[in-house]
JSON list of C-alpha atoms in Angstrom, two decimals:
[
{"chain": "R", "resi": 347, "resn": "UNK", "atom": "CA", "xyz": [-0.06, -0.09, -0.06]},
{"chain": "R", "resi": 348, "resn": "UNK", "atom": "CA", "xyz": [1.21, 3.46, -0.92]},
{"chain": "R", "resi": 349, "resn": "UNK", "atom": "CA", "xyz": [0.12, 6.83, 0.56]},
{"chain": "R", "resi": 350, "resn": "UNK", "atom": "CA", "xyz": [0.18, 9.95, -1.55]},
{"chain": "R", "resi": 351, "resn": "UNK", "atom": "CA", "xyz": [-0.98, 13.56, -1.65]},
{"chain": "R", "resi": 352, "resn": "UNK", "atom": "CA", "xyz": [-0.63, 14.59, 2.05]},
{"chain": "R", "resi": 353, "resn": "UNK", "atom": "CA", "xyz": [-2.36, 11.67, 3.24]},
{"chain": "R", "resi": 354, "resn": "UNK", "atom": "CA", "xyz": [-5.48, 11.99, 1.44]},
{"chain": "R", "resi": 355, "resn": "UNK", "atom": "CA", "xyz": [-5.03, 9.18, -1.12]},
{"chain": "R", "resi": 356, "resn": "UNK", "atom": "CA", "xyz": [-4.35, 5.36, -0.59]},
{"chain": "R", "resi": 357, "resn": "UNK", "atom": "CA", "xyz": [-3.23, 3.09, -3.33]},
{"chain": "R", "resi": 358, "resn": "UNK", "atom": "CA", "xyz": [-3.63, -0.54, -2.06]},
{"chain": "R", "resi": 359, "resn": "UNK", "atom": "CA", "xyz": [-2.69, -2.01, -5.26]},
{"chain": "R", "resi": 360, "resn": "UNK", "atom": "CA", "xyz": [-0.78, 0.36, -7.72]},
{"chain": "R", "resi": 361, "resn": "UNK", "atom": "CA", "xyz": [-1.67, -0.32, -11.39]},
{"chain": "R", "resi": 362, "resn": "UNK", "atom": "CA", "xyz": [0.57, 2.18, -13.52]},
{"chain": "R", "resi": 363, "resn": "UNK", "atom": "CA", "xyz": [-0.34, 0.27, -16.68]},
{"chain": "R", "resi": 364, "resn": "UNK", "atom": "CA", "xyz": [-4.19, 0.88, -16.12]},
{"chain": "R", "resi": 365, "resn": "UNK", "atom": "CA", "xyz": [-5.88, 3.29, -18.45]},
{"chain": "R", "resi": 366, "resn": "UNK", "atom": "CA", "xyz": [-8.44, 4.30, -15.81]},
{"chain": "R", "resi": 367, "resn": "UNK", "atom": "CA", "xyz": [-8.28, 5.28, -12.18]},
{"chain": "R", "resi": 368, "resn": "UNK", "atom": "CA", "xyz": [-11.26, 4.94, -9.87]},
{"chain": "R", "resi": 369, "resn": "UNK", "atom": "CA", "xyz": [-11.47, 7.32, -6.93]},
{"chain": "R", "resi": 370, "resn": "UNK", "atom": "CA", "xyz": [-13.35, 5.76, -4.01]},
{"chain": "R", "resi": 371, "resn": "UNK", "atom": "CA", "xyz": [-14.97, 7.79, -1.36]},
{"chain": "R", "resi": 372, "resn": "UNK", "atom": "CA", "xyz": [-16.10, 6.14, 1.93]},
{"chain": "R", "resi": 373, "resn": "UNK", "atom": "CA", "xyz": [-19.45, 6.24, 4.11]},
{"chain": "R", "resi": 374, "resn": "UNK", "atom": "CA", "xyz": [-19.87, 8.23, 7.13]},
{"chain": "R", "resi": 375, "resn": "UNK", "atom": "CA", "xyz": [-17.49, 7.01, 9.87]},
{"chain": "R", "resi": 376, "resn": "UNK", "atom": "CA", "xyz": [-15.80, 4.89, 7.15]},
{"chain": "R", "resi": 377, "resn": "UNK", "atom": "CA", "xyz": [-12.10, 4.93, 5.96]},
{"chain": "R", "resi": 378, "resn": "UNK", "atom": "CA", "xyz": [-10.19, 4.10, 2.76]},
{"chain": "R", "resi": 379, "resn": "UNK", "atom": "CA", "xyz": [-9.58, 0.77, 3.91]},
{"chain": "R", "resi": 380, "resn": "UNK", "atom": "CA", "xyz": [-13.02, -0.23, 3.15]},
{"chain": "R", "resi": 381, "resn": "UNK", "atom": "CA", "xyz": [-12.19, -0.18, -0.60]},
{"chain": "R", "resi": 382, "resn": "UNK", "atom": "CA", "xyz": [-9.29, -2.47, -0.51]},
{"chain": "R", "resi": 383, "resn": "UNK", "atom": "CA", "xyz": [-11.19, -5.44, -1.83]},
{"chain": "R", "resi": 384, "resn": "UNK", "atom": "CA", "xyz": [-12.07, -3.25, -4.83]},
{"chain": "R", "resi": 385, "resn": "UNK", "atom": "CA", "xyz": [-8.57, -2.40, -5.41]},
{"chain": "R", "resi": 386, "resn": "UNK", "atom": "CA", "xyz": [-7.51, -5.95, -5.49]},
{"chain": "R", "resi": 387, "resn": "UNK", "atom": "CA", "xyz": [-10.39, -6.92, -7.90]},
{"chain": "R", "resi": 388, "resn": "UNK", "atom": "CA", "xyz": [-9.97, -3.92, -10.33]},
{"chain": "R", "resi": 389, "resn": "UNK", "atom": "CA", "xyz": [-6.28, -4.27, -10.77]},
{"chain": "R", "resi": 390, "resn": "UNK", "atom": "CA", "xyz": [-4.61, -4.29, -13.25]},
{"chain": "R", "resi": 391, "resn": "UNK", "atom": "CA", "xyz": [-7.61, -3.05, -15.42]},
{"chain": "R", "resi": 392, "resn": "UNK", "atom": "CA", "xyz": [-8.22, 0.08, -13.21]},
{"chain": "R", "resi": 393, "resn": "UNK", "atom": "CA", "xyz": [-6.27, 1.57, -10.35]},
{"chain": "R", "resi": 394, "resn": "UNK", "atom": "CA", "xyz": [-8.24, 2.59, -7.21]},
{"chain": "R", "resi": 395, "resn": "UNK", "atom": "CA", "xyz": [-7.38, 5.75, -5.39]},
{"chain": "R", "resi": 396, "resn": "UNK", "atom": "CA", "xyz": [-9.13, 5.33, -2.04]},
{"chain": "R", "resi": 397, "resn": "UNK", "atom": "CA", "xyz": [-9.69, 8.72, -0.15]},
{"chain": "R", "resi": 398, "resn": "UNK", "atom": "CA", "xyz": [-8.86, 8.88, 3.58]},
{"chain": "R", "resi": 399, "resn": "UNK", "atom": "CA", "xyz": [-10.80, 11.58, 5.30]},
{"chain": "R", "resi": 400, "resn": "UNK", "atom": "CA", "xyz": [-8.94, 13.40, 8.10]},
{"chain": "R", "resi": 401, "resn": "UNK", "atom": "CA", "xyz": [-9.80, 12.45, 11.70]},
{"chain": "R", "resi": 402, "resn": "UNK", "atom": "CA", "xyz": [-9.58, 8.63, 11.29]},
{"chain": "R", "resi": 403, "resn": "UNK", "atom": "CA", "xyz": [-7.19, 5.77, 11.28]},
{"chain": "R", "resi": 404, "resn": "UNK", "atom": "CA", "xyz": [-3.63, 7.06, 10.60]},
{"chain": "R", "resi": 405, "resn": "UNK", "atom": "CA", "xyz": [-5.10, 10.53, 10.19]},
{"chain": "R", "resi": 406, "resn": "UNK", "atom": "CA", "xyz": [-6.85, 10.40, 13.66]},
{"chain": "R", "resi": 407, "resn": "UNK", "atom": "CA", "xyz": [-4.70, 13.42, 15.00]},
{"chain": "R", "resi": 408, "resn": "UNK", "atom": "CA", "xyz": [-6.00, 15.71, 12.24]},
{"chain": "R", "resi": 409, "resn": "UNK", "atom": "CA", "xyz": [-9.14, 17.70, 12.56]},
{"chain": "R", "resi": 410, "resn": "UNK", "atom": "CA", "xyz": [-12.22, 16.75, 10.73]},
{"chain": "R", "resi": 411, "resn": "UNK", "atom": "CA", "xyz": [-13.37, 18.95, 7.95]},
{"chain": "R", "resi": 412, "resn": "UNK", "atom": "CA", "xyz": [-15.53, 21.84, 9.18]},
{"chain": "R", "resi": 413, "resn": "UNK", "atom": "CA", "xyz": [-18.48, 21.32, 6.86]},
{"chain": "R", "resi": 414, "resn": "UNK", "atom": "CA", "xyz": [-19.48, 19.50, 3.64]},
{"chain": "R", "resi": 415, "resn": "UNK", "atom": "CA", "xyz": [-18.13, 22.27, 1.39]},
{"chain": "R", "resi": 416, "resn": "UNK", "atom": "CA", "xyz": [-14.61, 22.21, 2.85]},
{"chain": "R", "resi": 417, "resn": "UNK", "atom": "CA", "xyz": [-14.67, 18.41, 2.66]},
{"chain": "R", "resi": 418, "resn": "UNK", "atom": "CA", "xyz": [-15.55, 18.64, -1.12]},
{"chain": "R", "resi": 419, "resn": "UNK", "atom": "CA", "xyz": [-12.98, 21.14, -1.97]},
{"chain": "R", "resi": 420, "resn": "UNK", "atom": "CA", "xyz": [-10.13, 19.34, -0.19]},
{"chain": "R", "resi": 421, "resn": "UNK", "atom": "CA", "xyz": [-11.10, 16.12, -1.60]},
{"chain": "R", "resi": 422, "resn": "UNK", "atom": "CA", "xyz": [-11.22, 17.86, -5.05]},
{"chain": "R", "resi": 423, "resn": "UNK", "atom": "CA", "xyz": [-7.74, 19.25, -4.44]},
{"chain": "R", "resi": 424, "resn": "UNK", "atom": "CA", "xyz": [-6.37, 15.69, -3.58]},
{"chain": "R", "resi": 425, "resn": "UNK", "atom": "CA", "xyz": [-7.95, 14.10, -6.64]},
{"chain": "R", "resi": 426, "resn": "UNK", "atom": "CA", "xyz": [-6.65, 16.82, -8.89]},
{"chain": "R", "resi": 427, "resn": "UNK", "atom": "CA", "xyz": [-3.02, 16.11, -7.72]},
{"chain": "R", "resi": 428, "resn": "UNK", "atom": "CA", "xyz": [-3.18, 12.32, -7.51]},
{"chain": "R", "resi": 429, "resn": "UNK", "atom": "CA", "xyz": [-5.18, 11.53, -10.82]},
{"chain": "R", "resi": 430, "resn": "UNK", "atom": "CA", "xyz": [-2.97, 11.19, -13.86]},
{"chain": "R", "resi": 431, "resn": "UNK", "atom": "CA", "xyz": [-5.48, 9.18, -16.18]},
{"chain": "R", "resi": 432, "resn": "UNK", "atom": "CA", "xyz": [-9.11, 9.31, -16.80]},
{"chain": "R", "resi": 433, "resn": "UNK", "atom": "CA", "xyz": [-11.16, 9.06, -13.71]},
{"chain": "R", "resi": 434, "resn": "UNK", "atom": "CA", "xyz": [-14.22, 7.48, -12.43]},
{"chain": "R", "resi": 435, "resn": "UNK", "atom": "CA", "xyz": [-15.77, 8.10, -8.92]},
{"chain": "R", "resi": 436, "resn": "UNK", "atom": "CA", "xyz": [-17.34, 5.56, -6.79]},
{"chain": "R", "resi": 437, "resn": "UNK", "atom": "CA", "xyz": [-18.85, 6.60, -3.47]},
{"chain": "R", "resi": 438, "resn": "UNK", "atom": "CA", "xyz": [-20.83, 4.68, -0.75]},
{"chain": "R", "resi": 439, "resn": "UNK", "atom": "CA", "xyz": [-23.61, 6.52, 1.18]},
{"chain": "R", "resi": 440, "resn": "UNK", "atom": "CA", "xyz": [-22.06, 9.75, 2.37]},
{"chain": "R", "resi": 441, "resn": "UNK", "atom": "CA", "xyz": [-19.33, 9.12, -0.18]},
{"chain": "R", "resi": 442, "resn": "UNK", "atom": "CA", "xyz": [-21.74, 9.11, -3.01]},
{"chain": "R", "resi": 443, "resn": "UNK", "atom": "CA", "xyz": [-22.93, 12.59, -2.24]},
{"chain": "R", "resi": 444, "resn": "UNK", "atom": "CA", "xyz": [-19.39, 13.83, -1.91]},
{"chain": "R", "resi": 445, "resn": "UNK", "atom": "CA", "xyz": [-18.56, 12.10, -5.18]},
{"chain": "R", "resi": 446, "resn": "UNK", "atom": "CA", "xyz": [-21.41, 13.81, -6.80]},
{"chain": "R", "resi": 447, "resn": "UNK", "atom": "CA", "xyz": [-20.04, 17.21, -5.71]},
{"chain": "R", "resi": 448, "resn": "UNK", "atom": "CA", "xyz": [-16.55, 16.49, -6.73]},
{"chain": "R", "resi": 449, "resn": "UNK", "atom": "CA", "xyz": [-17.90, 15.28, -10.16]},
{"chain": "R", "resi": 450, "resn": "UNK", "atom": "CA", "xyz": [-19.67, 18.73, -10.54]},
{"chain": "R", "resi": 451, "resn": "UNK", "atom": "CA", "xyz": [-16.48, 20.53, -9.84]},
{"chain": "R", "resi": 452, "resn": "UNK", "atom": "CA", "xyz": [-14.53, 18.56, -12.21]},
{"chain": "R", "resi": 453, "resn": "UNK", "atom": "CA", "xyz": [-17.09, 19.06, -15.00]},
{"chain": "R", "resi": 454, "resn": "UNK", "atom": "CA", "xyz": [-17.22, 22.87, -14.33]},
{"chain": "R", "resi": 455, "resn": "UNK", "atom": "CA", "xyz": [-13.41, 22.80, -14.94]},
{"chain": "R", "resi": 456, "resn": "UNK", "atom": "CA", "xyz": [-13.97, 20.94, -18.31]},
{"chain": "R", "resi": 457, "resn": "UNK", "atom": "CA", "xyz": [-13.09, 17.44, -16.98]},
{"chain": "R", "resi": 458, "resn": "UNK", "atom": "CA", "xyz": [-15.90, 14.97, -17.44]},
{"chain": "R", "resi": 459, "resn": "UNK", "atom": "CA", "xyz": [-15.54, 11.95, -15.33]},
{"chain": "R", "resi": 460, "resn": "UNK", "atom": "CA", "xyz": [-15.85, 8.52, -16.96]},
{"chain": "R", "resi": 461, "resn": "UNK", "atom": "CA", "xyz": [-18.84, 7.74, -14.71]},
{"chain": "R", "resi": 462, "resn": "UNK", "atom": "CA", "xyz": [-20.26, 8.29, -11.10]},
{"chain": "R", "resi": 463, "resn": "UNK", "atom": "CA", "xyz": [-21.05, 5.21, -9.33]},
{"chain": "R", "resi": 464, "resn": "UNK", "atom": "CA", "xyz": [-23.45, 6.10, -6.39]},
{"chain": "R", "resi": 465, "resn": "UNK", "atom": "CA", "xyz": [-23.78, 3.35, -3.88]},
{"chain": "R", "resi": 466, "resn": "UNK", "atom": "CA", "xyz": [-26.20, 3.02, -1.05]},
{"chain": "R", "resi": 467, "resn": "UNK", "atom": "CA", "xyz": [-27.23, 6.62, -1.15]},
{"chain": "R", "resi": 468, "resn": "UNK", "atom": "CA", "xyz": [-30.21, 8.82, -1.49]},
{"chain": "R", "resi": 469, "resn": "UNK", "atom": "CA", "xyz": [-29.98, 11.23, -4.43]},
{"chain": "R", "resi": 470, "resn": "UNK", "atom": "CA", "xyz": [-28.43, 14.75, -3.73]},
{"chain": "R", "resi": 471, "resn": "UNK", "atom": "CA", "xyz": [-31.88, 16.44, -4.23]},
{"chain": "R", "resi": 472, "resn": "UNK", "atom": "CA", "xyz": [-33.29, 14.56, -1.35]},
{"chain": "R", "resi": 473, "resn": "UNK", "atom": "CA", "xyz": [-33.26, 15.49, 2.30]},
{"chain": "R", "resi": 474, "resn": "UNK", "atom": "CA", "xyz": [-31.06, 13.57, 4.74]},
{"chain": "R", "resi": 475, "resn": "UNK", "atom": "CA", "xyz": [-32.47, 10.45, 6.48]},
{"chain": "R", "resi": 476, "resn": "UNK", "atom": "CA", "xyz": [-33.46, 10.98, 10.09]},
{"chain": "R", "resi": 477, "resn": "UNK", "atom": "CA", "xyz": [-30.75, 8.54, 11.53]},
{"chain": "R", "resi": 478, "resn": "UNK", "atom": "CA", "xyz": [-28.17, 11.26, 10.62]},
{"chain": "R", "resi": 479, "resn": "UNK", "atom": "CA", "xyz": [-29.41, 13.37, 13.59]},
{"chain": "R", "resi": 480, "resn": "UNK", "atom": "CA", "xyz": [-28.51, 11.08, 16.67]},
{"chain": "R", "resi": 481, "resn": "UNK", "atom": "CA", "xyz": [-27.46, 12.88, 19.84]},
{"chain": "R", "resi": 482, "resn": "UNK", "atom": "CA", "xyz": [-26.06, 10.28, 22.27]},
{"chain": "R", "resi": 483, "resn": "UNK", "atom": "CA", "xyz": [-23.59, 7.54, 22.11]},
{"chain": "R", "resi": 484, "resn": "UNK", "atom": "CA", "xyz": [-26.43, 5.07, 22.56]},
{"chain": "R", "resi": 485, "resn": "UNK", "atom": "CA", "xyz": [-28.19, 6.35, 19.47]},
{"chain": "R", "resi": 486, "resn": "UNK", "atom": "CA", "xyz": [-24.95, 6.36, 17.43]},
{"chain": "R", "resi": 487, "resn": "UNK", "atom": "CA", "xyz": [-24.41, 2.72, 18.47]},
{"chain": "R", "resi": 488, "resn": "UNK", "atom": "CA", "xyz": [-28.10, 1.87, 17.48]},
{"chain": "R", "resi": 489, "resn": "UNK", "atom": "CA", "xyz": [-27.40, 3.41, 14.22]},
{"chain": "R", "resi": 490, "resn": "UNK", "atom": "CA", "xyz": [-24.46, 1.37, 13.61]},
{"chain": "R", "resi": 491, "resn": "UNK", "atom": "CA", "xyz": [-26.31, -1.90, 14.55]},
{"chain": "R", "resi": 492, "resn": "UNK", "atom": "CA", "xyz": [-29.12, -0.83, 12.14]},
{"chain": "R", "resi": 493, "resn": "UNK", "atom": "CA", "xyz": [-26.88, -0.29, 9.21]},
{"chain": "R", "resi": 494, "resn": "UNK", "atom": "CA", "xyz": [-24.37, -2.99, 9.96]},
{"chain": "R", "resi": 495, "resn": "UNK", "atom": "CA", "xyz": [-20.78, -2.81, 8.38]},
{"chain": "R", "resi": 496, "resn": "UNK", "atom": "CA", "xyz": [-18.98, -2.08, 11.57]},
{"chain": "R", "resi": 497, "resn": "UNK", "atom": "CA", "xyz": [-16.78, -4.91, 13.11]},
{"chain": "R", "resi": 498, "resn": "UNK", "atom": "CA", "xyz": [-18.45, -5.46, 16.50]},
{"chain": "R", "resi": 499, "resn": "UNK", "atom": "CA", "xyz": [-15.11, -6.28, 18.04]},
{"chain": "R", "resi": 500, "resn": "UNK", "atom": "CA", "xyz": [-14.29, -2.66, 17.66]},
{"chain": "R", "resi": 501, "resn": "UNK", "atom": "CA", "xyz": [-17.05, -1.55, 19.53]},
{"chain": "R", "resi": 502, "resn": "UNK", "atom": "CA", "xyz": [-16.28, -3.93, 22.35]},
{"chain": "R", "resi": 503, "resn": "UNK", "atom": "CA", "xyz": [-12.98, -1.90, 23.03]},
{"chain": "R", "resi": 504, "resn": "UNK", "atom": "CA", "xyz": [-13.69, 1.42, 24.76]},
{"chain": "R", "resi": 505, "resn": "UNK", "atom": "CA", "xyz": [-10.98, 3.25, 23.07]},
{"chain": "R", "resi": 506, "resn": "UNK", "atom": "CA", "xyz": [-11.71, 1.82, 19.59]},
{"chain": "R", "resi": 507, "resn": "UNK", "atom": "CA", "xyz": [-15.27, 2.40, 20.15]},
{"chain": "R", "resi": 508, "resn": "UNK", "atom": "CA", "xyz": [-14.66, 6.08, 21.17]},
{"chain": "R", "resi": 509, "resn": "UNK", "atom": "CA", "xyz": [-12.61, 6.66, 17.84]},
{"chain": "R", "resi": 510, "resn": "UNK", "atom": "CA", "xyz": [-15.52, 5.10, 15.73]},
{"chain": "R", "resi": 511, "resn": "UNK", "atom": "CA", "xyz": [-18.19, 7.08, 17.36]},
{"chain": "R", "resi": 512, "resn": "UNK", "atom": "CA", "xyz": [-15.99, 10.35, 17.09]},
{"chain": "R", "resi": 513, "resn": "UNK", "atom": "CA", "xyz": [-15.62, 9.81, 13.32]},
{"chain": "R", "resi": 514, "resn": "UNK", "atom": "CA", "xyz": [-19.25, 9.12, 12.80]},
{"chain": "R", "resi": 515, "resn": "UNK", "atom": "CA", "xyz": [-20.57, 11.96, 14.73]},
{"chain": "R", "resi": 516, "resn": "UNK", "atom": "CA", "xyz": [-18.18, 14.36, 12.73]},
{"chain": "R", "resi": 517, "resn": "UNK", "atom": "CA", "xyz": [-19.27, 12.97, 9.51]},
{"chain": "R", "resi": 518, "resn": "UNK", "atom": "CA", "xyz": [-22.95, 13.29, 10.46]},
{"chain": "R", "resi": 519, "resn": "UNK", "atom": "CA", "xyz": [-22.32, 16.93, 11.35]},
{"chain": "R", "resi": 520, "resn": "UNK", "atom": "CA", "xyz": [-20.69, 17.35, 8.05]},
{"chain": "R", "resi": 521, "resn": "UNK", "atom": "CA", "xyz": [-23.72, 15.70, 6.16]},
{"chain": "R", "resi": 522, "resn": "UNK", "atom": "CA", "xyz": [-26.10, 18.13, 7.98]},
{"chain": "R", "resi": 523, "resn": "UNK", "atom": "CA", "xyz": [-24.26, 21.09, 6.44]},
{"chain": "R", "resi": 524, "resn": "UNK", "atom": "CA", "xyz": [-24.84, 19.89, 2.96]},
{"chain": "R", "resi": 525, "resn": "UNK", "atom": "CA", "xyz": [-27.34, 21.51, 0.83]},
{"chain": "R", "resi": 526, "resn": "UNK", "atom": "CA", "xyz": [-29.76, 19.76, -1.32]},
{"chain": "R", "resi": 527, "resn": "UNK", "atom": "CA", "xyz": [-28.64, 19.87, -5.00]},
{"chain": "R", "resi": 528, "resn": "UNK", "atom": "CA", "xyz": [-30.97, 19.11, -8.08]},
{"chain": "R", "resi": 529, "resn": "UNK", "atom": "CA", "xyz": [-28.12, 19.72, -10.51]},
{"chain": "R", "resi": 530, "resn": "UNK", "atom": "CA", "xyz": [-27.39, 17.08, -13.34]},
{"chain": "R", "resi": 531, "resn": "UNK", "atom": "CA", "xyz": [-24.14, 15.78, -14.47]},
{"chain": "R", "resi": 532, "resn": "UNK", "atom": "CA", "xyz": [-22.95, 15.16, -17.98]},
{"chain": "R", "resi": 533, "resn": "UNK", "atom": "CA", "xyz": [-21.19, 11.90, -17.18]},
{"chain": "R", "resi": 534, "resn": "UNK", "atom": "CA", "xyz": [-22.88, 8.62, -16.85]},
{"chain": "R", "resi": 535, "resn": "UNK", "atom": "CA", "xyz": [-24.40, 7.69, -13.40]},
{"chain": "R", "resi": 536, "resn": "UNK", "atom": "CA", "xyz": [-24.63, 4.27, -12.28]},
{"chain": "R", "resi": 537, "resn": "UNK", "atom": "CA", "xyz": [-26.60, 3.62, -9.07]},
{"chain": "R", "resi": 538, "resn": "UNK", "atom": "CA", "xyz": [-25.97, 0.62, -6.78]},
{"chain": "R", "resi": 539, "resn": "UNK", "atom": "CA", "xyz": [-27.95, -0.62, -3.66]},
{"chain": "R", "resi": 540, "resn": "UNK", "atom": "CA", "xyz": [-29.09, -3.44, -1.67]},
{"chain": "R", "resi": 541, "resn": "UNK", "atom": "CA", "xyz": [-32.57, -4.76, -1.95]},
{"chain": "R", "resi": 542, "resn": "UNK", "atom": "CA", "xyz": [-33.13, -4.66, 1.72]},
{"chain": "R", "resi": 543, "resn": "UNK", "atom": "CA", "xyz": [-31.36, -1.38, 2.79]},
{"chain": "R", "resi": 544, "resn": "UNK", "atom": "CA", "xyz": [-33.09, 0.19, 5.58]},
{"chain": "R", "resi": 545, "resn": "UNK", "atom": "CA", "xyz": [-32.43, 3.67, 4.77]},
{"chain": "R", "resi": 546, "resn": "UNK", "atom": "CA", "xyz": [-32.28, 3.74, 0.91]},
{"chain": "R", "resi": 547, "resn": "UNK", "atom": "CA", "xyz": [-35.25, 2.10, -0.92]},
{"chain": "R", "resi": 548, "resn": "UNK", "atom": "CA", "xyz": [-34.72, 0.73, -4.42]},
{"chain": "R", "resi": 549, "resn": "UNK", "atom": "CA", "xyz": [-36.99, 3.58, -5.88]},
{"chain": "R", "resi": 550, "resn": "UNK", "atom": "CA", "xyz": [-34.62, 6.09, -4.18]},
{"chain": "R", "resi": 551, "resn": "UNK", "atom": "CA", "xyz": [-31.64, 4.46, -5.74]},
{"chain": "R", "resi": 552, "resn": "UNK", "atom": "CA", "xyz": [-33.47, 4.63, -9.07]},
{"chain": "R", "resi": 553, "resn": "UNK", "atom": "CA", "xyz": [-33.97, 8.51, -8.60]},
{"chain": "R", "resi": 554, "resn": "UNK", "atom": "CA", "xyz": [-30.36, 9.08, -9.31]},
{"chain": "R", "resi": 555, "resn": "UNK", "atom": "CA", "xyz": [-31.47, 9.02, -12.93]},
{"chain": "R", "resi": 556, "resn": "UNK", "atom": "CA", "xyz": [-32.63, 12.48, -12.50]},
{"chain": "R", "resi": 557, "resn": "UNK", "atom": "CA", "xyz": [-29.06, 13.72, -12.04]},
{"chain": "R", "resi": 558, "resn": "UNK", "atom": "CA", "xyz": [-27.46, 12.99, -15.28]},
{"chain": "R", "resi": 559, "resn": "UNK", "atom": "CA", "xyz": [-28.10, 13.96, -18.80]},
{"chain": "R", "resi": 560, "resn": "UNK", "atom": "CA", "xyz": [-25.96, 10.97, -19.82]},
{"chain": "R", "resi": 561, "resn": "UNK", "atom": "CA", "xyz": [-26.56, 7.16, -19.54]},
{"chain": "R", "resi": 562, "resn": "UNK", "atom": "CA", "xyz": [-28.15, 5.88, -16.37]},
{"chain": "R", "resi": 563, "resn": "UNK", "atom": "CA", "xyz": [-28.10, 2.37, -14.90]},
{"chain": "R", "resi": 564, "resn": "UNK", "atom": "CA", "xyz": [-29.33, 0.82, -11.80]},
{"chain": "R", "resi": 565, "resn": "UNK", "atom": "CA", "xyz": [-27.93, -2.38, -10.09]},
{"chain": "R", "resi": 566, "resn": "UNK", "atom": "CA", "xyz": [-29.58, -4.09, -7.22]},
{"chain": "R", "resi": 567, "resn": "UNK", "atom": "CA", "xyz": [-27.85, -6.55, -5.12]},
{"chain": "R", "resi": 568, "resn": "UNK", "atom": "CA", "xyz": [-29.20, -8.86, -2.42]},
{"chain": "R", "resi": 569, "resn": "UNK", "atom": "CA", "xyz": [-28.32, -7.33, 1.00]},
{"chain": "R", "resi": 570, "resn": "UNK", "atom": "CA", "xyz": [-28.75, -4.37, 3.25]},
{"chain": "R", "resi": 571, "resn": "UNK", "atom": "CA", "xyz": [-26.92, -0.98, 3.52]},
{"chain": "R", "resi": 572, "resn": "UNK", "atom": "CA", "xyz": [-23.44, -2.65, 3.30]},
{"chain": "R", "resi": 573, "resn": "UNK", "atom": "CA", "xyz": [-24.41, -5.17, 0.70]},
{"chain": "R", "resi": 574, "resn": "UNK", "atom": "CA", "xyz": [-20.92, -4.74, -0.70]},
{"chain": "R", "resi": 575, "resn": "UNK", "atom": "CA", "xyz": [-19.38, -6.80, 2.11]},
{"chain": "R", "resi": 576, "resn": "UNK", "atom": "CA", "xyz": [-20.80, -9.79, 0.41]},
{"chain": "R", "resi": 577, "resn": "UNK", "atom": "CA", "xyz": [-20.68, -8.71, -3.17]},
{"chain": "R", "resi": 578, "resn": "UNK", "atom": "CA", "xyz": [-17.41, -7.11, -3.93]},
{"chain": "R", "resi": 579, "resn": "UNK", "atom": "CA", "xyz": [-16.73, -9.37, -6.87]},
{"chain": "R", "resi": 580, "resn": "UNK", "atom": "CA", "xyz": [-20.07, -8.35, -8.31]},
{"chain": "R", "resi": 581, "resn": "UNK", "atom": "CA", "xyz": [-19.78, -4.80, -7.73]},
{"chain": "R", "resi": 582, "resn": "UNK", "atom": "CA", "xyz": [-16.33, -4.67, -9.07]},
{"chain": "R", "resi": 583, "resn": "UNK", "atom": "CA", "xyz": [-17.54, -6.62, -12.29]},
{"chain": "R", "resi": 584, "resn": "UNK", "atom": "CA", "xyz": [-20.18, -3.71, -12.53]},
{"chain": "R", "resi": 585, "resn": "UNK", "atom": "CA", "xyz": [-17.51, -1.04, -12.49]},
{"chain": "R", "resi": 586, "resn": "UNK", "atom": "CA", "xyz": [-15.30, -3.10, -14.89]},
{"chain": "R", "resi": 587, "resn": "UNK", "atom": "CA", "xyz": [-18.15, -3.50, -17.32]},
{"chain": "R", "resi": 588, "resn": "UNK", "atom": "CA", "xyz": [-18.96, 0.24, -17.39]},
{"chain": "R", "resi": 589, "resn": "UNK", "atom": "CA", "xyz": [-15.33, 1.18, -17.76]},
{"chain": "R", "resi": 590, "resn": "UNK", "atom": "CA", "xyz": [-14.42, -1.65, -20.27]},
{"chain": "R", "resi": 591, "resn": "UNK", "atom": "CA", "xyz": [-14.31, 0.58, -23.30]},
{"chain": "R", "resi": 592, "resn": "UNK", "atom": "CA", "xyz": [-11.23, 2.36, -21.97]},
{"chain": "R", "resi": 593, "resn": "UNK", "atom": "CA", "xyz": [-7.87, 1.17, -23.13]},
{"chain": "R", "resi": 594, "resn": "UNK", "atom": "CA", "xyz": [-4.73, 1.28, -21.06]},
{"chain": "R", "resi": 595, "resn": "UNK", "atom": "CA", "xyz": [-2.51, 4.28, -21.19]},
{"chain": "R", "resi": 596, "resn": "UNK", "atom": "CA", "xyz": [0.38, 3.96, -23.45]},
{"chain": "R", "resi": 597, "resn": "UNK", "atom": "CA", "xyz": [3.63, 3.03, -21.96]},
{"chain": "R", "resi": 598, "resn": "UNK", "atom": "CA", "xyz": [6.01, 5.95, -21.23]}
]
């Protein structure tokens, strides 16, 4: 694994011969390591650039972003510096909403992403789900139990539990600063979801179609909010199929 761009980008499997890079943006409370299975599955066809938000894992001593706009701008700056090939964006949950804003900024600069893969997320024109407004640790723990995706062994250790809850609380605060956005992208949008997601119904996932003037596709997998945990191979196959027309970069 290599680290780049001031701690923002992780490359769990470098693929310098790949013609495409996929920027992966984690969920609330999540970290870049969540996308390690995708990095392994997509290489050498595509190189994964996984974003590590400040305030967690090896960046735990850094302050969290102040709000959603700051997180967007700082993520965009890191992507600009790290990407040296055509890019697609893949975000899960909060990461999908962040990926949408990064894609908007890139398109405004004349750089149209190959695709936006929006996983497990309400469309950007919708209000946030009520579970993003918990107040106590008990409410946050109940939220984690509802959504799944967090190793229960971490929550059994007081220090680790505190770090997990701190990151989740900060990300929910960042999400609450986000403005609803009805804009459309020029790039294709691919929405992915679990058929039993407790916070994103299949119809909600399908509504991402309203946010692109390009091609739209919907892929529904068996599972709940973190359906990816059981379907990394299938999700990676979807990404590969949608990016399959892009040839590897010529050797330098």
